Amino acid sequence: MCAAEWNERSVSHMLRRVGFGATPEEVKFYLDMGQARAIDYVLNYESIDDSEVDRQIAAANLDLTKTSDLILWWVLRMIFTKRPLQEKMVFFWHDHFATAIFKVKEQDLMLQQNELFRKFALGNFQDFLLAVSQDPAMIIWLDNFTNKKGQPNENYARELNELFSMGVGNYTEMDVKEAARAFTGWSINRRTKEFQFETNQHDFGTKTFLGETGPFNGDDIVRIISGKPATAQFISKKLFEFFVFQNPKQSIIDNLANVYLTSKFSIKAVMQAILTSDEFFSEKAFNSIVKSPTEYVVGTLKMLKATLDTRGRAGDILNSLSIQGQTLFN
């Protein structure tokens, strides 16, 4: 456990990073816990009653077939959740697995994806990556429904390697082509809007991917990627830079990558290592990250305990996000 002094400053810092800021009452709540218990409480949020979020959303009487109401639904979750790290992780993954409603065009699928991020927020990365690969919004966003035997579409395979797992320089163009073949036939049923494996459109031939050879399916590609040291490094660094500070020493990332691999790809284990590190509460970490528009708006509303008129003035919140250049779900 980090030896940093546990006071209002360090508690406020933690709650800005693992959530969207805190009221004075919340700062005192975590301060009274003590550092070790507070970090454990934040990480193991499953047992925390989060019904207040449901009450606030029910009172807002939102129409989730409207994009504006869908955004407000998430803003309300960010403000009123008692599980700050869960919601902050959803925000992190929303950027990592970037998808946009302007192309997907179906609010229910974007909501489903958001709930997927919430379910796997601190979960096993291999399971998470597989679920994302079968997510209807992602399949539409990266055109995998057009990825068919004999005419592979490389969009998803490329993003999977470059942005979602290993990063540039850790795979070849041939790896992208072979991964695309493995994901042929991974589509959606347009009637049920669910993942559908189209057997007649899948390339069952032998592929060679990252040095391994076999009649690979998408499941195999995800399995191979998840266990690679490059993935451990890429994900660990991205998490550290989001929650602590930019450009960490390589030794820090090496340690986190080792946690990822030895825990069998547990995001919770990596986050525990980050939150209990000396770096998280270091002077270098304090005030080192500029808030995104969402963090700024949500944090302001939360810390000021603002009363939200979700019908009459909801547009003010959405416009504030938009003019600062960040629109949720987009």
Short mmCIF file of C-alpha atoms in Angstrom, two decimals:
data_model
loop_
_atom_site.label_atom_id
_atom_site.label_comp_id
_atom_site.label_asym_id
_atom_site.label_seq_id
_atom_site.Cartn_x
_atom_site.Cartn_y
_atom_site.Cartn_z
CA MET A 1 0.00 0.00 0.00
CA CYS A 2 1.24 3.48 -0.85
CA ALA A 3 2.59 5.39 2.14
CA ALA A 4 1.07 8.74 1.06
CA GLU A 5 -0.63 10.76 3.78
CA TRP A 6 -4.36 10.04 3.87
CA ASN A 7 -6.12 13.41 4.08
CA GLU A 8 -8.77 15.44 2.27
CA ARG A 9 -6.34 16.31 -0.51
CA SER A 10 -5.37 12.72 -1.27
CA VAL A 11 -8.96 11.48 -0.93
CA SER A 12 -10.20 14.18 -3.32
CA HIS A 13 -7.42 13.26 -5.75
CA MET A 14 -8.42 9.60 -5.65
CA LEU A 15 -12.10 10.36 -6.21
CA ARG A 16 -11.32 12.62 -9.17
CA ARG A 17 -9.35 9.82 -10.79
CA VAL A 18 -11.52 6.78 -9.97
CA GLY A 19 -14.72 8.75 -10.53
CA PHE A 20 -15.91 12.23 -11.44
CA GLY A 21 -15.11 14.12 -8.25
CA ALA A 22 -16.98 14.09 -4.97
CA THR A 23 -19.13 16.10 -2.60
CA PRO A 24 -17.67 17.11 0.78
CA GLU A 25 -19.79 14.39 2.37
CA GLU A 26 -18.31 11.76 0.08
CA VAL A 27 -14.77 12.95 0.78
CA LYS A 28 -15.40 12.55 4.51
CA PHE A 29 -16.97 9.10 3.94
CA TYR A 30 -13.82 7.81 2.23
CA LEU A 31 -11.49 9.69 4.57
CA ASP A 32 -13.01 7.97 7.60
CA MET A 33 -12.47 4.56 6.01
CA GLY A 34 -8.70 4.85 5.85
CA GLN A 35 -6.65 4.37 2.71
CA ALA A 36 -6.53 0.58 2.44
CA ARG A 37 -10.23 0.07 3.08
CA ALA A 38 -11.22 2.94 0.78
CA ILE A 39 -9.27 1.50 -2.15
CA ASP A 40 -10.70 -1.93 -1.49
CA TYR A 41 -14.21 -0.43 -1.34
CA VAL A 42 -13.73 1.37 -4.66
CA LEU A 43 -12.38 -1.74 -6.41
CA ASN A 44 -14.94 -4.23 -5.09
CA TYR A 45 -18.02 -2.26 -5.99
CA GLU A 46 -20.31 -5.20 -6.77
CA SER A 47 -21.70 -5.23 -3.21
CA ILE A 48 -22.46 -1.49 -3.16
CA ASP A 49 -26.14 -0.55 -3.43
CA ASP A 50 -26.45 1.60 -6.56
CA SER A 51 -30.23 1.92 -6.60
CA GLU A 52 -30.05 5.72 -6.29
CA VAL A 53 -29.03 5.82 -9.95
CA ASP A 54 -32.16 3.92 -10.93
CA ARG A 55 -34.34 6.29 -8.91
CA GLN A 56 -32.81 9.36 -10.55
CA ILE A 57 -33.18 7.90 -14.03
CA ALA A 58 -36.78 6.82 -13.38
CA ALA A 59 -37.63 10.32 -12.17
CA ALA A 60 -36.17 11.82 -15.36
CA ASN A 61 -38.69 9.87 -17.49
CA LEU A 62 -36.25 9.54 -20.39
CA ASP A 63 -36.97 8.25 -23.88
CA LEU A 64 -33.93 6.12 -24.71
CA THR A 65 -34.85 5.96 -28.37
CA LYS A 66 -33.64 9.58 -28.52
CA THR A 67 -29.88 10.16 -28.60
CA SER A 68 -30.14 13.25 -26.37
CA ASP A 69 -31.96 11.26 -23.68
CA LEU A 70 -29.49 8.40 -24.01
CA ILE A 71 -26.62 10.81 -23.32
CA LEU A 72 -28.50 12.27 -20.36
CA TRP A 73 -29.12 8.72 -19.07
CA TRP A 74 -25.36 8.19 -18.89
CA VAL A 75 -24.64 11.62 -17.41
CA LEU A 76 -27.12 10.84 -14.61
CA ARG A 77 -25.33 7.53 -13.97
CA MET A 78 -22.00 9.34 -13.72
CA ILE A 79 -23.35 11.89 -11.28
CA PHE A 80 -25.36 9.67 -8.95
CA THR A 81 -23.56 6.34 -8.96
CA LYS A 82 -22.21 4.97 -5.69
CA ARG A 83 -19.79 2.89 -7.75
CA PRO A 84 -17.50 5.60 -9.16
CA LEU A 85 -14.79 3.31 -10.50
CA GLN A 86 -17.26 1.18 -12.43
CA GLU A 87 -18.64 4.23 -14.23
CA LYS A 88 -15.16 5.69 -14.80
CA MET A 89 -14.09 2.40 -16.35
CA VAL A 90 -17.12 2.48 -18.65
CA PHE A 91 -15.97 5.96 -19.72
CA PHE A 92 -12.44 4.62 -20.30
CA TRP A 93 -13.63 1.67 -22.39
CA HIS A 94 -16.05 3.93 -24.31
CA ASP A 95 -12.96 5.73 -25.61
CA HIS A 96 -10.81 2.61 -26.00
CA PHE A 97 -13.43 0.68 -28.01
CA ALA A 98 -14.54 3.85 -29.75
CA THR A 99 -17.85 3.52 -31.60
CA ALA A 100 -20.19 6.22 -32.87
CA ILE A 101 -23.94 6.53 -33.03
CA PHE A 102 -23.74 8.65 -36.19
CA LYS A 103 -22.89 5.45 -38.09
CA VAL A 104 -24.50 2.75 -35.92
CA LYS A 105 -27.73 4.81 -35.91
CA GLU A 106 -29.47 2.54 -33.39
CA GLN A 107 -29.76 3.83 -29.83
CA ASP A 108 -30.66 0.44 -28.40
CA LEU A 109 -27.43 -1.08 -29.72
CA MET A 110 -25.35 1.77 -28.29
CA LEU A 111 -27.09 1.31 -24.94
CA GLN A 112 -26.41 -2.43 -25.13
CA GLN A 113 -22.73 -1.75 -25.79
CA ASN A 114 -22.56 0.68 -22.87
CA GLU A 115 -24.01 -1.98 -20.57
CA LEU A 116 -21.45 -4.44 -21.96
CA PHE A 117 -18.66 -2.06 -20.88
CA ARG A 118 -20.28 -1.85 -17.44
CA LYS A 119 -20.46 -5.64 -17.13
CA PHE A 120 -16.80 -6.18 -18.06
CA ALA A 121 -15.45 -2.93 -16.58
CA LEU A 122 -12.89 -4.68 -14.33
CA GLY A 123 -13.25 -8.13 -15.82
CA ASN A 124 -11.09 -10.59 -17.71
CA PHE A 125 -9.70 -8.87 -20.80
CA GLN A 126 -9.88 -11.97 -23.00
CA ASP A 127 -13.57 -12.47 -22.22
CA PHE A 128 -14.15 -8.75 -22.70
CA LEU A 129 -12.39 -8.67 -26.07
CA LEU A 130 -14.43 -11.62 -27.28
CA ALA A 131 -17.68 -9.97 -26.17
CA VAL A 132 -16.72 -6.73 -27.95
CA SER A 133 -15.90 -8.72 -31.10
CA GLN A 134 -19.47 -10.06 -31.05
CA ASP A 135 -21.10 -6.77 -30.08
CA PRO A 136 -23.66 -5.68 -32.72
CA ALA A 137 -22.75 -1.97 -32.48
CA MET A 138 -19.08 -2.80 -33.05
CA ILE A 139 -19.92 -5.14 -35.94
CA ILE A 140 -21.84 -2.31 -37.63
CA TRP A 141 -19.26 0.35 -36.77
CA LEU A 142 -16.36 -1.57 -38.32
CA ASP A 143 -18.36 -3.24 -41.08
CA ASN A 144 -17.70 -6.83 -40.04
CA PHE A 145 -21.14 -7.81 -41.36
CA THR A 146 -19.55 -7.41 -44.82
CA ASN A 147 -16.58 -9.66 -43.89
CA LYS A 148 -17.22 -12.79 -45.92
CA LYS A 149 -15.32 -15.81 -47.18
CA GLY A 150 -13.31 -14.91 -50.28
CA GLN A 151 -13.90 -11.18 -49.72
CA PRO A 152 -12.51 -10.38 -46.26
CA ASN A 153 -13.06 -6.91 -44.82
CA GLU A 154 -10.03 -5.97 -42.70
CA ASN A 155 -11.57 -3.07 -40.74
CA TYR A 156 -12.22 -4.89 -37.48
CA ALA A 157 -9.09 -7.04 -37.63
CA ARG A 158 -6.92 -3.94 -38.08
CA GLU A 159 -8.51 -1.98 -35.23
CA LEU A 160 -8.39 -5.05 -33.00
CA ASN A 161 -4.61 -5.30 -33.44
CA GLU A 162 -3.74 -1.61 -33.58
CA LEU A 163 -6.12 0.16 -31.18
CA PHE A 164 -7.81 -2.47 -29.03
CA SER A 165 -4.92 -4.72 -27.97
CA MET A 166 -1.27 -4.60 -29.04
CA GLY A 167 -0.56 -1.30 -30.77
CA VAL A 168 1.45 -0.48 -33.89
CA GLY A 169 4.65 -2.43 -34.48
CA ASN A 170 3.55 -5.68 -32.85
CA TYR A 171 1.88 -7.31 -35.84
CA THR A 172 2.31 -7.46 -39.63
CA GLU A 173 0.02 -6.72 -42.53
CA MET A 174 -0.27 -10.46 -43.06
CA ASP A 175 -1.43 -10.86 -39.45
CA VAL A 176 -4.23 -8.37 -40.19
CA LYS A 177 -5.24 -10.26 -43.33
CA GLU A 178 -5.24 -13.62 -41.53
CA ALA A 179 -7.21 -12.23 -38.59
CA ALA A 180 -9.78 -10.80 -41.02
CA ARG A 181 -10.23 -14.28 -42.50
CA ALA A 182 -10.76 -15.67 -38.99
CA PHE A 183 -13.58 -13.14 -38.38
CA THR A 184 -15.43 -13.88 -41.64
CA GLY A 185 -19.06 -14.75 -41.01
CA TRP A 186 -19.19 -12.82 -37.69
CA SER A 187 -22.31 -10.80 -38.36
CA ILE A 188 -25.64 -9.77 -36.81
CA ASN A 189 -29.19 -10.91 -37.29
CA ARG A 190 -30.94 -7.78 -38.54
CA ARG A 191 -34.29 -8.96 -37.18
CA THR A 192 -33.20 -9.80 -33.61
CA LYS A 193 -30.21 -7.41 -33.61
CA GLU A 194 -28.09 -10.14 -32.03
CA PHE A 195 -24.70 -11.58 -32.95
CA GLN A 196 -24.94 -14.24 -35.62
CA PHE A 197 -22.28 -16.61 -36.95
CA GLU A 198 -22.90 -17.20 -40.64
CA THR A 199 -21.33 -20.60 -41.25
CA ASN A 200 -21.55 -20.40 -45.03
CA GLN A 201 -19.65 -17.07 -44.99
CA HIS A 202 -16.80 -18.24 -42.74
CA ASP A 203 -13.37 -19.15 -44.06
CA PHE A 204 -12.55 -22.45 -42.35
CA GLY A 205 -9.10 -22.65 -43.97
CA THR A 206 -5.74 -22.65 -42.19
CA LYS A 207 -4.42 -19.27 -41.04
CA THR A 208 -1.10 -18.16 -39.54
CA PHE A 209 -1.44 -15.38 -36.98
CA LEU A 210 1.35 -14.02 -34.77
CA GLY A 211 3.40 -17.16 -35.38
CA GLU A 212 0.64 -19.66 -34.64
CA THR A 213 -1.06 -21.76 -37.33
CA GLY A 214 -4.46 -23.44 -37.40
CA PRO A 215 -8.03 -23.27 -38.77
CA PHE A 216 -8.60 -20.21 -36.61
CA ASN A 217 -11.92 -18.56 -35.78
CA GLY A 218 -12.29 -15.13 -34.17
CA ASP A 219 -12.23 -16.80 -30.75
CA ASP A 220 -8.72 -18.08 -31.46
CA ILE A 221 -7.49 -14.65 -32.58
CA VAL A 222 -8.76 -13.11 -29.34
CA ARG A 223 -7.16 -15.90 -27.30
CA ILE A 224 -3.78 -15.44 -28.98
CA ILE A 225 -3.86 -11.64 -28.70
CA SER A 226 -4.91 -11.59 -25.04
CA GLY A 227 -1.88 -13.57 -23.90
CA LYS A 228 0.73 -11.57 -25.78
CA PRO A 229 3.26 -9.49 -23.78
CA ALA A 230 2.58 -6.63 -26.24
CA THR A 231 -1.08 -6.60 -25.16
CA ALA A 232 -0.08 -6.61 -21.51
CA GLN A 233 2.18 -3.60 -22.14
CA PHE A 234 -0.34 -1.71 -24.29
CA ILE A 235 -3.32 -2.08 -21.96
CA SER A 236 -1.27 -1.47 -18.81
CA LYS A 237 0.23 1.74 -20.16
CA LYS A 238 -3.10 3.05 -21.38
CA LEU A 239 -4.72 2.42 -18.01
CA PHE A 240 -1.83 3.99 -16.10
CA GLU A 241 -1.76 7.11 -18.27
CA PHE A 242 -5.53 7.55 -17.97
CA PHE A 243 -5.57 7.23 -14.17
CA VAL A 244 -2.16 8.54 -13.03
CA PHE A 245 0.11 10.54 -15.37
CA GLN A 246 1.62 10.51 -18.84
CA ASN A 247 4.94 9.01 -19.92
CA PRO A 248 5.66 6.66 -16.99
CA LYS A 249 8.98 4.87 -16.63
CA GLN A 250 9.17 1.58 -18.47
CA SER A 251 9.74 -0.26 -15.19
CA ILE A 252 6.29 0.84 -13.98
CA ILE A 253 4.60 -0.55 -17.06
CA ASP A 254 6.68 -3.74 -16.91
CA ASN A 255 5.38 -4.34 -13.40
CA LEU A 256 1.76 -3.76 -14.41
CA ALA A 257 2.15 -5.93 -17.51
CA ASN A 258 3.43 -8.73 -15.29
CA VAL A 259 0.33 -8.35 -13.10
CA TYR A 260 -1.87 -8.60 -16.21
CA LEU A 261 -0.18 -11.80 -17.38
CA THR A 262 0.15 -13.55 -14.01
CA SER A 263 -3.49 -12.76 -13.13
CA LYS A 264 -4.64 -14.30 -16.44
CA PHE A 265 -5.65 -10.93 -17.93
CA SER A 266 -7.54 -9.42 -14.96
CA ILE A 267 -8.20 -5.70 -15.38
CA LYS A 268 -9.16 -5.52 -11.70
CA ALA A 269 -5.72 -6.85 -10.71
CA VAL A 270 -4.02 -4.20 -12.87
CA MET A 271 -6.19 -1.44 -11.41
CA GLN A 272 -5.48 -2.63 -7.88
CA ALA A 273 -1.75 -2.43 -8.64
CA ILE A 274 -2.22 1.09 -10.01
CA LEU A 275 -4.29 2.40 -7.10
CA THR A 276 -1.92 0.95 -4.49
CA SER A 277 1.24 2.15 -6.24
CA ASP A 278 3.47 4.93 -4.92
CA GLU A 279 2.95 6.75 -8.23
CA PHE A 280 -0.83 7.08 -7.88
CA PHE A 281 -0.60 9.36 -4.82
CA SER A 282 2.71 10.97 -5.78
CA GLU A 283 3.13 14.73 -6.19
CA LYS A 284 3.72 14.12 -9.89
CA ALA A 285 0.25 12.60 -10.17
CA PHE A 286 -1.58 15.49 -8.48
CA ASN A 287 -3.08 17.93 -11.01
CA SER A 288 -1.23 16.21 -13.86
CA ILE A 289 -4.22 15.30 -16.03
CA VAL A 290 -6.47 17.79 -17.82
CA LYS A 291 -10.13 16.84 -17.49
CA SER A 292 -12.09 15.87 -20.56
CA PRO A 293 -15.28 17.87 -21.22
CA THR A 294 -17.38 15.06 -19.73
CA GLU A 295 -15.26 14.88 -16.57
CA TYR A 296 -15.42 18.67 -16.27
CA VAL A 297 -19.18 18.97 -16.71
CA VAL A 298 -20.14 15.93 -14.65
CA GLY A 299 -17.62 16.76 -11.94
CA THR A 300 -18.92 20.33 -11.65
CA LEU A 301 -22.55 19.22 -11.38
CA LYS A 302 -21.62 16.54 -8.85
CA MET A 303 -19.38 18.60 -6.58
CA LEU A 304 -21.81 21.54 -6.51
CA LYS A 305 -24.73 19.14 -5.88
CA ALA A 306 -26.62 20.97 -8.60
CA THR A 307 -30.34 20.34 -8.96
CA LEU A 308 -30.98 18.97 -12.44
CA ASP A 309 -34.05 19.95 -14.42
CA THR A 310 -33.75 16.98 -16.75
CA ARG A 311 -36.62 18.08 -18.98
CA GLY A 312 -36.55 21.84 -19.16
CA ARG A 313 -32.79 22.48 -19.06
CA ALA A 314 -31.29 19.15 -20.10
CA GLY A 315 -30.17 20.76 -23.33
CA ASP A 316 -27.79 22.99 -21.36
CA ILE A 317 -25.82 19.94 -20.24
CA LEU A 318 -25.72 18.43 -23.72
CA ASN A 319 -24.78 21.74 -25.35
CA SER A 320 -22.01 22.28 -22.81
CA LEU A 321 -20.50 18.92 -23.72
CA SER A 322 -20.95 19.50 -27.44
CA ILE A 323 -19.35 22.94 -27.63
CA GLN A 324 -16.36 21.62 -25.70
CA GLY A 325 -15.93 18.97 -28.37
CA GLN A 326 -17.07 15.75 -26.72
CA THR A 327 -20.42 14.08 -27.34
CA LEU A 328 -20.99 10.83 -25.50
CA PHE A 329 -21.81 7.80 -27.69
CA ASN A 330 -20.16 9.60 -30.60
#
